[in-house]
PDB file of C-alpha atoms in Angstrom:
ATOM      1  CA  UNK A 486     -89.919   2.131   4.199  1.00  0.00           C
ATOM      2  CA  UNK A 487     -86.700   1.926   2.072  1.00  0.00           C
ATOM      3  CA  UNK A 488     -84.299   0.070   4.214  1.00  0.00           C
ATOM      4  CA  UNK A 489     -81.347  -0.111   1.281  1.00  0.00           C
ATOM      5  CA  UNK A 490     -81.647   4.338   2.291  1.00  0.00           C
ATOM      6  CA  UNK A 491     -78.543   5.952   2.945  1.00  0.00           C
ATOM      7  CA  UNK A 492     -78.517   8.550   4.955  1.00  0.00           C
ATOM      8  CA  UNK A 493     -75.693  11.727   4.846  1.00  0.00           C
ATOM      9  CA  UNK A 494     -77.188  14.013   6.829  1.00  0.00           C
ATOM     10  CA  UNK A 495     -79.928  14.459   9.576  1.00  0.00           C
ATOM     11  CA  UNK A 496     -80.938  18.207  10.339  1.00  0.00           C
ATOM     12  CA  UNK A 497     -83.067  19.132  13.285  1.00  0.00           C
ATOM     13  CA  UNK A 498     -82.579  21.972  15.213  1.00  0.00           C
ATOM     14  CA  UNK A 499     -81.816  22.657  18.978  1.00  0.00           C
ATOM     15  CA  UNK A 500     -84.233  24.282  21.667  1.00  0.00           C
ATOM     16  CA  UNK A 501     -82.554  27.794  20.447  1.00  0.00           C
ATOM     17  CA  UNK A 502     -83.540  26.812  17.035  1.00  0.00           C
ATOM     18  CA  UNK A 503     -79.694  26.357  16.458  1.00  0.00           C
ATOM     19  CA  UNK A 504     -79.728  23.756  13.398  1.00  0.00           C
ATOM     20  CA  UNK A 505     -78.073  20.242  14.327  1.00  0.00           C
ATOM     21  CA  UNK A 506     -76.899  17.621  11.889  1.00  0.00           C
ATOM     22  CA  UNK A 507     -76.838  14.474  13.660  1.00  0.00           C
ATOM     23  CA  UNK A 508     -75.542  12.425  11.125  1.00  0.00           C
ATOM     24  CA  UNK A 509     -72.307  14.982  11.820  1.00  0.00           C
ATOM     25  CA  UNK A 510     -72.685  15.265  15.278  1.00  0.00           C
ATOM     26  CA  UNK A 511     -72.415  11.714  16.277  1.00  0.00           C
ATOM     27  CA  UNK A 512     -69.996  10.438  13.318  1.00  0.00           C
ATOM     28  CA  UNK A 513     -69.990   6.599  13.161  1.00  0.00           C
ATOM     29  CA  UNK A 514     -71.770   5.816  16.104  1.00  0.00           C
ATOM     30  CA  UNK A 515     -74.644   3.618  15.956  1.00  0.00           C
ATOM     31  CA  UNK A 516     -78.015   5.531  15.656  1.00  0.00           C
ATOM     32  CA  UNK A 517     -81.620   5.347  17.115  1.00  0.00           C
ATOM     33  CA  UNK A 518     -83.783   7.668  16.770  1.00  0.00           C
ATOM     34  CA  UNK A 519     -87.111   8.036  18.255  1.00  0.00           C
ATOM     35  CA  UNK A 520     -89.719  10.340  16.514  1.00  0.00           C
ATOM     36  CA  UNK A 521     -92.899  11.584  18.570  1.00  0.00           C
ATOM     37  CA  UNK A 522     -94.806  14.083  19.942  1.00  0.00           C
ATOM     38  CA  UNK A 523     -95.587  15.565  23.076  1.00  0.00           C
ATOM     39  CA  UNK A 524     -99.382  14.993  22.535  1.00  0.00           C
ATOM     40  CA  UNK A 525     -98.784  11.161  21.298  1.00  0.00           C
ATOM     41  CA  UNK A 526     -99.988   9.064  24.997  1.00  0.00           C
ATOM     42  CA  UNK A 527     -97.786   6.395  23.520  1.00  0.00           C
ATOM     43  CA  UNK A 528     -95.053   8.130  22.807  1.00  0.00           C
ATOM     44  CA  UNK A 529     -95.180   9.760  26.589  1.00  0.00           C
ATOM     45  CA  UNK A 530     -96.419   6.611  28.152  1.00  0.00           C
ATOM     46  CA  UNK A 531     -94.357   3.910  26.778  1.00  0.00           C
ATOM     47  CA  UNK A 532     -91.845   5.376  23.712  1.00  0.00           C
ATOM     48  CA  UNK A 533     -90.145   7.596  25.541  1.00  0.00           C
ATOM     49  CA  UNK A 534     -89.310   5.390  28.555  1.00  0.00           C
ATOM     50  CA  UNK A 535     -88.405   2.793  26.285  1.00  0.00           C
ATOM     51  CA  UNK A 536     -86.101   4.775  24.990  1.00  0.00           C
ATOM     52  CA  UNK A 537     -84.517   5.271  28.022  1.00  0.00           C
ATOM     53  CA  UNK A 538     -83.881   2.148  28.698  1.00  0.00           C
ATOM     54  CA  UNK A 539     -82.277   1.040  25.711  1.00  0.00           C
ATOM     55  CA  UNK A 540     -79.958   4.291  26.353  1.00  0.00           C
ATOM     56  CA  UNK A 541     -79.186   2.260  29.494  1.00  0.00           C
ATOM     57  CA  UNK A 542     -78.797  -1.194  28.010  1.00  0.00           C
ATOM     58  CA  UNK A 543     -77.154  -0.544  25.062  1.00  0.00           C
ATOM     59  CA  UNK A 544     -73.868   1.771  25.721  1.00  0.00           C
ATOM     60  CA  UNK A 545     -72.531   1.502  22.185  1.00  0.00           C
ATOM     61  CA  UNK A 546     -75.904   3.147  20.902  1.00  0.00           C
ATOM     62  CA  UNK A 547     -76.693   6.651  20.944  1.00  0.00           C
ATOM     63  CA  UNK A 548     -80.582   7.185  21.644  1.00  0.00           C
ATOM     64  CA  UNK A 549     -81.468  10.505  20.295  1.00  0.00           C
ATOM     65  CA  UNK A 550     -85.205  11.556  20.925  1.00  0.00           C
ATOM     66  CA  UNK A 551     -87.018  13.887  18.169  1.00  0.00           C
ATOM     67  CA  UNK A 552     -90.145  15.762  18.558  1.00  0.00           C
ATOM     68  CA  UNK A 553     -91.580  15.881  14.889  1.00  0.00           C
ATOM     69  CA  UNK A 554     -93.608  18.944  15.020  1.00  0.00           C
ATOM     70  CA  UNK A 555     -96.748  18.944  13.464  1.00  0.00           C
ATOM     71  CA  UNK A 556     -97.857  22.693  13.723  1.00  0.00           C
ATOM     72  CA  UNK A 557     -96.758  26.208  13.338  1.00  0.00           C
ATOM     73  CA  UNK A 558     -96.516  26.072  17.292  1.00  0.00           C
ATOM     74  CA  UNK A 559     -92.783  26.719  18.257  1.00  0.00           C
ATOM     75  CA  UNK A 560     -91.797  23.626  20.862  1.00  0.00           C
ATOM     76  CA  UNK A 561     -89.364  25.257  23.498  1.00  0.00           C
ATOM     77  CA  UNK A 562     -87.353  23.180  25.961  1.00  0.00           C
ATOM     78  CA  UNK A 563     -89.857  23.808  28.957  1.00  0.00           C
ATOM     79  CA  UNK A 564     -92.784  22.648  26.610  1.00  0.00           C
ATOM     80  CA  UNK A 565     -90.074  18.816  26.315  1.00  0.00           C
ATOM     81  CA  UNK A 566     -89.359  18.666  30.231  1.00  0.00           C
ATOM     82  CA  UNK A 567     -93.227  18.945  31.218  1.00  0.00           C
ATOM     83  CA  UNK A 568     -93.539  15.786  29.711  1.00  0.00           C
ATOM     84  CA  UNK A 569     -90.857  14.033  32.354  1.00  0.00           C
ATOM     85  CA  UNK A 570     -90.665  13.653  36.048  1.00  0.00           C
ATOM     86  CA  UNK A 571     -87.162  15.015  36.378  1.00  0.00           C
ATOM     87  CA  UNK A 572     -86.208  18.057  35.257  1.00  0.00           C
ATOM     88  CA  UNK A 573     -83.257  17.111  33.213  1.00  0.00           C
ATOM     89  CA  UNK A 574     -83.707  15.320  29.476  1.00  0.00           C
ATOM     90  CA  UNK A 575     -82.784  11.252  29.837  1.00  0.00           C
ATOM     91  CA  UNK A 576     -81.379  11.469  26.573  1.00  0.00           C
ATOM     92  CA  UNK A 577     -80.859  14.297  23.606  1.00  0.00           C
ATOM     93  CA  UNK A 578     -83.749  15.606  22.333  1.00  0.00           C
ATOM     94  CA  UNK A 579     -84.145  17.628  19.465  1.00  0.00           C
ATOM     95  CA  UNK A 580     -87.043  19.591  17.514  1.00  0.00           C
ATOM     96  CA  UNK A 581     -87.647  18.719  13.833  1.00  0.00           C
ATOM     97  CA  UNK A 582     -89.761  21.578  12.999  1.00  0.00           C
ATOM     98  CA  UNK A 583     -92.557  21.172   9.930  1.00  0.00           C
ATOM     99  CA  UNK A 584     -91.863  17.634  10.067  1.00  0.00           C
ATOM    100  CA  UNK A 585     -89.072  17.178   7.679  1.00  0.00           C
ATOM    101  CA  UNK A 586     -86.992  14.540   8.899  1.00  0.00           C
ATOM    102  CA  UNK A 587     -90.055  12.384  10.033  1.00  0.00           C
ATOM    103  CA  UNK A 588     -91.083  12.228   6.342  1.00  0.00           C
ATOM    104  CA  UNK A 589     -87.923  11.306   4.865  1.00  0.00           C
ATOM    105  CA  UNK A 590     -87.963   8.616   6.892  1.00  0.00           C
ATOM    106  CA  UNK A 591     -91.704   8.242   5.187  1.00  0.00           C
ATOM    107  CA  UNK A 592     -92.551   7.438   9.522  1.00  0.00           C
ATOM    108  CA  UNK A 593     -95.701   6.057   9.721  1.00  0.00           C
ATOM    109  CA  UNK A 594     -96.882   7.638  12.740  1.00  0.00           C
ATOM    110  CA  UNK A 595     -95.279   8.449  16.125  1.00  0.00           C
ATOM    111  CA  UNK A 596     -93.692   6.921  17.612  1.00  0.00           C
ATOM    112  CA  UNK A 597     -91.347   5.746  14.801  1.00  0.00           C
ATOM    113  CA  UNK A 598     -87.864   4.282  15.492  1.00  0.00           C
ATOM    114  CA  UNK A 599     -85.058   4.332  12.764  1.00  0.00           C
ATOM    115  CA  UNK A 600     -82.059   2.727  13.426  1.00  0.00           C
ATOM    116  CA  UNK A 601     -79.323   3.613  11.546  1.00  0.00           C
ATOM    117  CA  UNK A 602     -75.610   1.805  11.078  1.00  0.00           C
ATOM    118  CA  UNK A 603     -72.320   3.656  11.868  1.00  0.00           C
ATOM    119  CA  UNK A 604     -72.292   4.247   7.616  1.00  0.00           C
ATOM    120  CA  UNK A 605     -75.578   5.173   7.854  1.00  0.00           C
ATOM    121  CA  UNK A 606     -77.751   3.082   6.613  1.00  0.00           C
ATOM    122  CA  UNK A 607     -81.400   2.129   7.506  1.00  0.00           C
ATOM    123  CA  UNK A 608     -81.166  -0.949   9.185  1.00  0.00           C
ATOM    124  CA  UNK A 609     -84.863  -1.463  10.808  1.00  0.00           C
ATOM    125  CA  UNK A 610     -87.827   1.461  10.772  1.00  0.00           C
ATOM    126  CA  UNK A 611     -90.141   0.238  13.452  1.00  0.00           C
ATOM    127  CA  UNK A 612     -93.652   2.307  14.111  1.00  0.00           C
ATOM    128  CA  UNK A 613     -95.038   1.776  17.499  1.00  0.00           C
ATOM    129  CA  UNK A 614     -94.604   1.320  21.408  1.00  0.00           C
ATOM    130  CA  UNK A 615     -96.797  -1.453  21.844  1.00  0.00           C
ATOM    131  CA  UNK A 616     -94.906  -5.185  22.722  1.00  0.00           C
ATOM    132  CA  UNK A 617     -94.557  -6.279  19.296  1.00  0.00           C
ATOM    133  CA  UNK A 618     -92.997  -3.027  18.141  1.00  0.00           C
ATOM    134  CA  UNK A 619     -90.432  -3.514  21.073  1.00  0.00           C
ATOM    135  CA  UNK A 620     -90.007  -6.741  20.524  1.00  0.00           C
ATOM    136  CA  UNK A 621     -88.679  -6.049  16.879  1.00  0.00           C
ATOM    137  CA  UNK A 622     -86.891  -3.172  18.347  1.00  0.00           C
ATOM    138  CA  UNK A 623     -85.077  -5.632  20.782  1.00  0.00           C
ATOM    139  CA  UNK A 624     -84.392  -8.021  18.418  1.00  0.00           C
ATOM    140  CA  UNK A 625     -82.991  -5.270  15.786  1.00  0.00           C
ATOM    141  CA  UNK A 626     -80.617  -3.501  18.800  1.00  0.00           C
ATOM    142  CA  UNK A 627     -79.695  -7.436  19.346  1.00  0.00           C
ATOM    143  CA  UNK A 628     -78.664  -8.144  15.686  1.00  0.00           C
ATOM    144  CA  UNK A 629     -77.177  -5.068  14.741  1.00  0.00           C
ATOM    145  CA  UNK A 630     -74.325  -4.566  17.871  1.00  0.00           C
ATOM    146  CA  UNK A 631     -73.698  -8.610  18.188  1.00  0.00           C
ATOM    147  CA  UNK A 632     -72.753  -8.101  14.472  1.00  0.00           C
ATOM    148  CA  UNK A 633     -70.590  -5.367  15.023  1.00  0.00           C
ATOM    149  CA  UNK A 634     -71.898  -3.408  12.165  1.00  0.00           C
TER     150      UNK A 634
END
């Protein structure tokens, strides 16, 4: 992954397949996204309510979920919320259909966390839910608000 990256724009779409530039849509905010899949047991299992709770930890971070689709198989809202026990989304969630944000980030697998600066930089791409890929993740959330980036 190419950390020195800048990034100017992030298009996914919404569940009416209204396109979404996040970069845009949350201007100089502090970014971290979280690509998976539906079908990834890690991403259900432990990504996703990870990602919920760094939504509730870290208030000056905005936690966007993306579901990189792999197929020709349109992902509707309904198809997002059977995955969660509520049926409301903990965070944003968006659909990045044939993949295309998930491989300019050159992700690795899912789940993938990018975390991007306020200027939007790259600062940490982190592949996994497992405890040392949340450990990194801590430590990167840690670093990057206590230095006010």
């Amino acid at each position: 992954m190419d950390t020195s990256k800048i990034v100017t724009s992030i298009k996914v779409t919404d569940f009416y397949q209204n396109e979404v530039d996040l970069f845009e849509k949350y201007a100089n905010k502090i970014l971290l996204l979280l690509f998976y899949n539906n079908a990834c047991l890690g991403c259900t299992g432990r990504a996703i309510p990870l990602a919920y709770k760094f939504k509730q930890t870290y208030k000056d971070i905005e936690v966007i979920g993306i579901h990189s689709n792999f197929s020709s198989n349109t992902v509707s809202k309904g198809d997002i919320l059977n995955i969660f026990t509520i049926n409301e989304l903990p965070f944003p969630i968006y659909i990045d259909n044939n993949h295309k944000v998930y491989d300019f980030f050159n992700s690795e697998g899912t789940p993938q966390w990018v975390l991007l600066t306020p200027k939007g930089e790259v600062y940490r791409s982190i592949f996994g839910s497992q405890d040392n890929a949340q450990n990194r993740l801590y430590y990167a959330l840690e670093s990057l608000t206590e230095n006010g980036d």
